[in-house]
Amino acid sequence: MASSSNSSNSSNVDVLIVGAGPAGLFLATQLSKLKISTRIIDKMAHPVLRGHADGLQCRTGEVFEAMGVQYRFDLESHECAEVIIWEHDDKVGGIREASRVVDTLPGLSRIRHVNLGQDRVEGIFIDAMKENNGLEVDRLLEPTSLVVDEKNLGNPDAFPVTVTLKRLPAPKELANGDVQSGMYRSNLFTDESQTKGNDVEGDHSGEEVVHCKYLVGCDGARSWVRKTLGYRLEGDSNNVYWGAFDAVIDSDLPTGRMKHMAHSKDDGTVLMVPREDSMIRIYTQMGTLADGERVDREAVTLEKLCAKTQAVLKPYKIEFPYVDWYTCYEIGQRVCDTFTAYDDHVFIAGDACHTHSPKAGQGMNVSMMDTFNLGWKIASVLRGQSKPDILHTYQLERQYTAKELIDFDYKWSRLFTGQIKPGKDADEGEMRAAWEQSIKFTSGTGVVYAPDGLLVLDQPNASKLAKNITVGGHFENHQVVGAFNAHSIKLQAELKADGRWRVLIFPGDVRESDALDALTNLGNQLQTIVQKYNSKDADLDEVIQVLTVFKTAHREIQYLAQSLPEVLIPRRKPYNIRAFDTLYCDEPSHHDGDGKAYAGYGIDPSFGCVVVCRPDQHVSGVFGMSQGKDIAAFFDRFMVQQ
Amino acid sequence: MASSSNSSNSSNVDVLIVGAGPAGLFLATQLSKLKISTRIIDKMAHPVLRGHADGLQCRTGEVFEAMGVQYRFDLESHECAEVIIWEHDDKVGGIREASRVVDTLPGLSRIRHVNLGQDRVEGIFIDAMKENNGLEVDRLLEPTSLVVDEKNLGNPDAFPVTVTLKRLPAPKELANGDVQSGMYRSNLFTDESQTKGNDVEGDHSGEEVVHCKYLVGCDGARSWVRKTLGYRLEGDSNNVYWGAFDAVIDSDLPTGRMKHMAHSKDDGTVLMVPREDSMIRIYTQMGTLADGERVDREAVTLEKLCAKTQAVLKPYKIEFPYVDWYTCYEIGQRVCDTFTAYDDHVFIAGDACHTHSPKAGQGMNVSMMDTFNLGWKIASVLRGQSKPDILHTYQLERQYTAKELIDFDYKWSRLFTGQIKPGKDADEGEMRAAWEQSIKFTSGTGVVYAPDGLLVLDQPNASKLAKNITVGGHFENHQVVGAFNAHSIKLQAELKADGRWRVLIFPGDVRESDALDALTNLGNQLQTIVQKYNSKDADLDEVIQVLTVFKTAHREIQYLAQSLPEVLIPRRKPYNIRAFDTLYCDEPSHHDGDGKAYAGYGIDPSFGCVVVCRPDQHVSGVFGMSQGKDIAAFFDRFMVQQ
């Protein structure tokens, strides 16, 4: 375990994560990869076994690749290539294909929108964090009190946050083979039903006290951490409730493995999302509620979900030879005003700060992107590399993103459930147009963090240097060729989530002596910058890695490389040999065409530029080749000289 | 374990594999995937830990993908994108880059030639066979006698082959951290040195007797099985000996991560092949031997290998901060006349039947392709699906391939070591031309099995139906689109190594009623054919799977599919739902372009055709759309009606 004990029932750990859903597991995986002392607890006896979230957006996949786990998702997930929209047609006595659109807009990302059950998503991260440093989820633990030593919040050696944990007894085993009801996690019922899946036997068996530097509440929509801080989710419900279930279908619907959105005349809407193996997630609109009304539990039986689905899909037949799981939920959009407390020593993330309707496949993604934003910042402060100020950008960046999502979801879910009627409250075809417009947003590739003067610079003129790079947005992918191995390489995928900053130099064609001189001068300045923040005896690229993308063929670069400043191809432990993975060339590859990276980023090779990327691939700023001093000033604002 | 015991020291198993190198492990993985009762033994206490083979050719990768393990190789292996040829130049006082060629010829295969140490290759198969059905290597077991009950060779219920095994004592542990000498497996020394890595303590601890239906000797160049059969490797040595070592290098050679072939003026030749991580395999020509002369062991120290390498690479400097392993070998090309005995109940495979020089990266590949050829045949006979006659094609097909390899290697290694001198015995540039010509051969994609009237038909006119499909060659890859999921799909990768035959129908554009009629008629005939060989209650695609590639867009096919014969989209257990993975369309995909499969295979959509592929992806024959009866006759020749 990554925590140290200082008495029999008391221990210290740098980061305590409450809740082992996607947000918590993603954070734990990131911190375990960065070798940060971490503990992750959950009150449930086991991970999610079935059902729940299942959409994985493009940007999420890019981040998974940076974390080194995307290959697992490639093996297991299912891509819905097209979305088919069905409308009522009297002539056929039911639904008829009205239109179809491609699900992932070509060019949006190198990784496509896919679906995989939350049980498998969690399983992959549980495996990954164990592989990273042996970290495992400590289950059947519930927090009962939070005490913060406010005097010591500024002391980096203190563990100012104290959480008391209660050990829960092991539950009876879940029955196998039955259809599992997910009602115990549904938002339609009161808190008491929450542990229904965890029926307990006997008494609790003790308490323990954990002292930590940072506490992160990833404990879901009913977050104990959020409630204990006295924060509330604010927002709306639109009084529509839905059923969701996972089933194998037998149907004469001709397009079974596509994504479907079917609008019936009188029976509401069904959304069907095929997933791994033969499983299909089905969302079925069940009814509306008056203000303050609660759902009648009898209304959400599996039989009714199936019957409603069959009614919507007429004239097509559909049977359900196997049902794996079902639940129901009320559509609501709520967000918390504040994601942080106690001078950024306590955070909330994921569903604890924002909830919304599941059908746009956002929840699991936005939750993991919350903790992706937070993890490297906590690690960098704990390592003494960055000032604690950077932690406050978590609130700025992710609360803004959550609000954007809520606004989108509010509009989208009303369109979707027919509360805004196409042709009446909205133009004919608005549904389809909304879907198409939404793709960029829902893919996660549209997230741009606003300038904060710290981690994202306010650079209105950056586009003069790199027309297609958005400061605050993530660094997009273009293909390059490895200078030493001639491999075709996805440049974005080289920006691993290993906690390092990247300085990407685009020097143009260094056969021009001006370009070579500019690169050499910049290299000498960067050498000073990276050494300033490096620990003694570390490799030169321990904290900031410099990558260079030439507009020169790789053969030329191979012969030139020996004379470049060492920061561009540093020597590395344990053998003290030179790197062969830091230089790239924008040229056609042997097997995969291309040679369009400069054009793709909108960089003029005769000027070149420098792009500074954060450890989460977001662009902090774009600089000219002669702006070494500005790059130095940027890092000086938040980094700690060693 | 997959074997059954009938007394305390005697047991029965369908297949006994002697030797757990690449050939044996690959066979064991295939048989475990096919759920065949199998045992695999090895006299060594552990798999190869370092060194040995490391080249993985294109065709090998295609087969790995069919076996479901290629993703592991994608993660771990290293591609040498270019081969750089260095020649002596007086002006620089040493070697100078003379030319470079791309290593994997574009268009040759969708999978590229890569390198990965044999320890990792073996490790991946050891994992895979354990995952398949729990099969593990039974180590420290040496066969001591072979007795065959010849009366019972024709009885499918008998276990006519009896092997006595001696349990070897556990060796002392290998020292860690030292450079490991691979001399104990080198071919320069006598048999006694073979178990040098396995120093024994104390006495042997017993014997056991295994009765099996099939025995496969994958026990290397000094095969006990081959010697026990009285067979010999026949061939030549060219009296040149080489050193090989695995090292991390520190060098000013500008092209460190490429493959190098460096010819010095007076110090011979060095071949350097970068591999996973920073490791590089280095082959260094050490000297020549008179006929019958043995190498002086003092001549093959690691220090001498390093010094020789440094001499060849002048004026470049090279140091070796870490050396992992070294060995030496004499170049020879030998092949066994016969690969089979006792009416095809005893086989030899891999190095047991053919040895050659390692530098073309052939040995491990050809060895695994031997057992890939054999495994599905044994499984099919054991399951009662095929007549035992098919087993004899192993000898026909693989002995011919081995001889081709030996002939190639004989010529190539003489060119390589300068025994044929470019510019003197061979034209200037012949070395380079030979390399380029050899790529298709060495990639494994050029292997074509000759017509045998049984598994490969003699069809001189097949090219009229499919210009670019070679009967007897493997089925090549072209991209298609999944009819039900619109995914871009590598058609070859759909031909999994699951023991099934495939009938691939190319009906053309079924919006034409003639084409649809022809498909429907053929489908009805195929329904009868596949049912004939299926066991009762099995899915329709248990033994022969029918795949259809339309020259019609997928949206049309989705609406048409319900009316196609069931054999084209069979229902499957456990839910009895229709397949959605058997229909493909030759059209451009949303994300990956293309739509050129018919053109790629050379099939005229207005005629169409049918391609019958063996479980190892080799093409048995190409038929016209109206030749259902000929397809029936083909299967009748060797398949067993159920």
Short mmCIF file of N, CA and C in Angstrom, two decimals, chain B residues 18-20 42-46 48 52 140-143 168 171 174 180-200 218-227 294 297 327 351-352:
data_model
loop_
_atom_site.label_atom_id
_atom_site.label_comp_id
_atom_site.label_asym_id
_atom_site.label_seq_id
_atom_site.Cartn_x
_atom_site.Cartn_y
_atom_site.Cartn_z
N VAL B 18 7.00 -32.29 -27.70
CA VAL B 18 8.30 -32.31 -27.04
C VAL B 18 9.05 -31.05 -27.45
N GLY B 19 9.30 -30.18 -26.49
CA GLY B 19 10.06 -28.96 -26.77
C GLY B 19 9.18 -27.72 -26.74
N ALA B 20 9.52 -26.78 -25.83
CA ALA B 20 8.70 -25.59 -25.64
C ALA B 20 9.44 -24.34 -26.10
N ASP B 42 9.33 -29.88 -21.70
CA ASP B 42 10.65 -29.35 -22.09
C ASP B 42 11.64 -29.77 -21.02
N LYS B 43 12.87 -30.05 -21.46
CA LYS B 43 13.85 -30.48 -20.45
C LYS B 43 14.48 -29.31 -19.71
N MET B 44 14.36 -28.09 -20.26
CA MET B 44 14.93 -26.93 -19.59
C MET B 44 14.03 -26.53 -18.41
N ALA B 45 14.65 -25.94 -17.40
CA ALA B 45 13.90 -25.56 -16.20
C ALA B 45 13.07 -24.31 -16.41
N HIS B 46 13.37 -23.55 -17.44
CA HIS B 46 12.67 -22.28 -17.65
C HIS B 46 12.74 -21.93 -19.13
N VAL B 48 13.52 -19.57 -22.48
CA VAL B 48 14.65 -18.71 -22.83
C VAL B 48 14.50 -17.40 -22.08
N HIS B 52 18.80 -15.25 -28.28
CA HIS B 52 18.20 -16.14 -29.27
C HIS B 52 17.50 -15.37 -30.39
N LEU B 140 11.52 -29.79 -17.10
CA LEU B 140 12.46 -30.76 -16.53
C LEU B 140 12.03 -32.19 -16.82
N LEU B 141 11.48 -32.37 -18.02
CA LEU B 141 11.11 -33.72 -18.46
C LEU B 141 11.82 -34.00 -19.78
N GLU B 142 12.48 -35.16 -19.83
CA GLU B 142 13.25 -35.54 -21.00
C GLU B 142 12.71 -36.87 -21.52
N PRO B 143 12.43 -36.96 -22.84
CA PRO B 143 11.97 -38.25 -23.36
C PRO B 143 13.15 -39.22 -23.44
N LEU B 168 13.86 -34.66 -14.66
CA LEU B 168 15.20 -34.15 -14.35
C LEU B 168 15.15 -33.37 -13.05
N PRO B 171 17.57 -27.39 -11.49
CA PRO B 171 18.93 -26.86 -11.56
C PRO B 171 19.19 -25.87 -10.44
N LEU B 174 20.11 -19.68 -11.83
CA LEU B 174 21.03 -18.90 -12.65
C LEU B 174 21.42 -17.66 -11.88
N GLN B 180 24.78 -13.09 -19.67
CA GLN B 180 24.53 -14.51 -19.84
C GLN B 180 25.12 -15.03 -21.14
N SER B 181 25.93 -16.03 -21.03
CA SER B 181 26.44 -16.67 -22.22
C SER B 181 25.41 -17.65 -22.76
N GLY B 182 25.17 -17.58 -24.05
CA GLY B 182 24.24 -18.51 -24.67
C GLY B 182 24.96 -19.69 -25.29
N MET B 183 26.24 -19.86 -24.91
CA MET B 183 27.06 -20.89 -25.54
C MET B 183 26.46 -22.28 -25.39
N TYR B 184 25.72 -22.50 -24.31
CA TYR B 184 25.19 -23.85 -24.08
C TYR B 184 24.19 -24.25 -25.15
N ARG B 185 23.65 -23.26 -25.89
CA ARG B 185 22.76 -23.61 -27.00
C ARG B 185 23.41 -23.36 -28.35
N SER B 186 24.66 -22.94 -28.34
CA SER B 186 25.34 -22.68 -29.60
C SER B 186 25.53 -23.97 -30.38
N ASN B 187 25.60 -23.86 -31.71
CA ASN B 187 25.81 -25.08 -32.50
C ASN B 187 27.28 -25.38 -32.71
N LEU B 188 28.16 -24.64 -32.02
CA LEU B 188 29.59 -24.85 -32.24
C LEU B 188 30.15 -25.96 -31.37
N PHE B 189 29.40 -26.34 -30.34
CA PHE B 189 29.96 -27.30 -29.40
C PHE B 189 29.15 -28.58 -29.43
N THR B 190 29.66 -29.58 -28.76
CA THR B 190 29.02 -30.89 -28.87
C THR B 190 27.81 -30.98 -27.95
N ASP B 191 27.06 -32.05 -28.15
CA ASP B 191 25.80 -32.21 -27.44
C ASP B 191 25.91 -32.12 -25.92
N GLU B 192 27.02 -32.55 -25.39
CA GLU B 192 27.16 -32.58 -23.94
C GLU B 192 26.99 -31.19 -23.32
N SER B 193 27.35 -30.18 -24.09
CA SER B 193 27.29 -28.82 -23.53
C SER B 193 25.86 -28.28 -23.50
N GLN B 194 24.96 -29.06 -24.09
CA GLN B 194 23.59 -28.57 -24.29
C GLN B 194 22.86 -28.23 -23.01
N THR B 195 23.13 -28.96 -21.95
CA THR B 195 22.41 -28.71 -20.71
C THR B 195 23.27 -27.92 -19.72
N LYS B 196 24.25 -27.24 -20.25
CA LYS B 196 25.16 -26.49 -19.40
C LYS B 196 24.43 -25.47 -18.52
N GLY B 197 23.39 -24.88 -19.07
CA GLY B 197 22.63 -23.90 -18.29
C GLY B 197 21.80 -24.56 -17.21
N ASN B 198 21.76 -25.87 -17.24
CA ASN B 198 20.88 -26.64 -16.37
C ASN B 198 21.68 -27.52 -15.41
N ASP B 199 22.72 -26.97 -14.82
CA ASP B 199 23.55 -27.78 -13.92
C ASP B 199 22.67 -28.48 -12.90
N VAL B 200 22.88 -29.76 -12.75
CA VAL B 200 21.95 -30.54 -11.93
C VAL B 200 22.54 -30.84 -10.56
N CYS B 218 9.27 -30.79 -31.40
CA CYS B 218 9.66 -29.39 -31.64
C CYS B 218 10.91 -29.14 -30.83
N ASP B 219 11.79 -30.12 -30.82
CA ASP B 219 12.88 -30.11 -29.86
C ASP B 219 14.21 -29.70 -30.47
N GLY B 220 14.13 -28.79 -31.46
CA GLY B 220 15.34 -28.07 -31.86
C GLY B 220 16.27 -28.82 -32.78
N ALA B 221 17.39 -28.15 -33.10
CA ALA B 221 18.31 -28.67 -34.10
C ALA B 221 18.89 -30.02 -33.71
N ARG B 222 18.95 -30.29 -32.40
CA ARG B 222 19.47 -31.59 -31.96
C ARG B 222 18.34 -32.52 -31.55
N SER B 223 17.21 -32.34 -32.16
CA SER B 223 15.96 -33.06 -31.84
C SER B 223 16.15 -34.52 -31.44
N TRP B 224 15.70 -34.86 -30.24
CA TRP B 224 15.68 -36.25 -29.80
C TRP B 224 14.68 -37.04 -30.65
N VAL B 225 13.55 -36.43 -30.96
CA VAL B 225 12.53 -37.14 -31.74
C VAL B 225 13.09 -37.49 -33.12
N ARG B 226 13.75 -36.52 -33.77
CA ARG B 226 14.31 -36.78 -35.10
C ARG B 226 15.34 -37.90 -35.04
N LYS B 227 16.23 -37.82 -34.07
CA LYS B 227 17.29 -38.84 -33.97
C LYS B 227 16.70 -40.20 -33.69
N ARG B 294 36.88 -27.30 -35.53
CA ARG B 294 35.95 -26.76 -34.55
C ARG B 294 36.48 -25.42 -34.07
N ARG B 297 37.28 -22.12 -28.40
CA ARG B 297 36.37 -21.36 -27.53
C ARG B 297 36.93 -20.01 -27.12
N THR B 327 26.41 -15.12 -27.94
CA THR B 327 26.61 -16.51 -28.37
C THR B 327 27.45 -16.49 -29.65
N ASP B 351 13.25 -26.15 -35.97
CA ASP B 351 14.67 -26.43 -36.11
C ASP B 351 14.95 -27.94 -36.16
N ALA B 352 14.03 -28.73 -35.68
CA ALA B 352 14.23 -30.19 -35.76
C ALA B 352 14.29 -30.66 -37.21
#
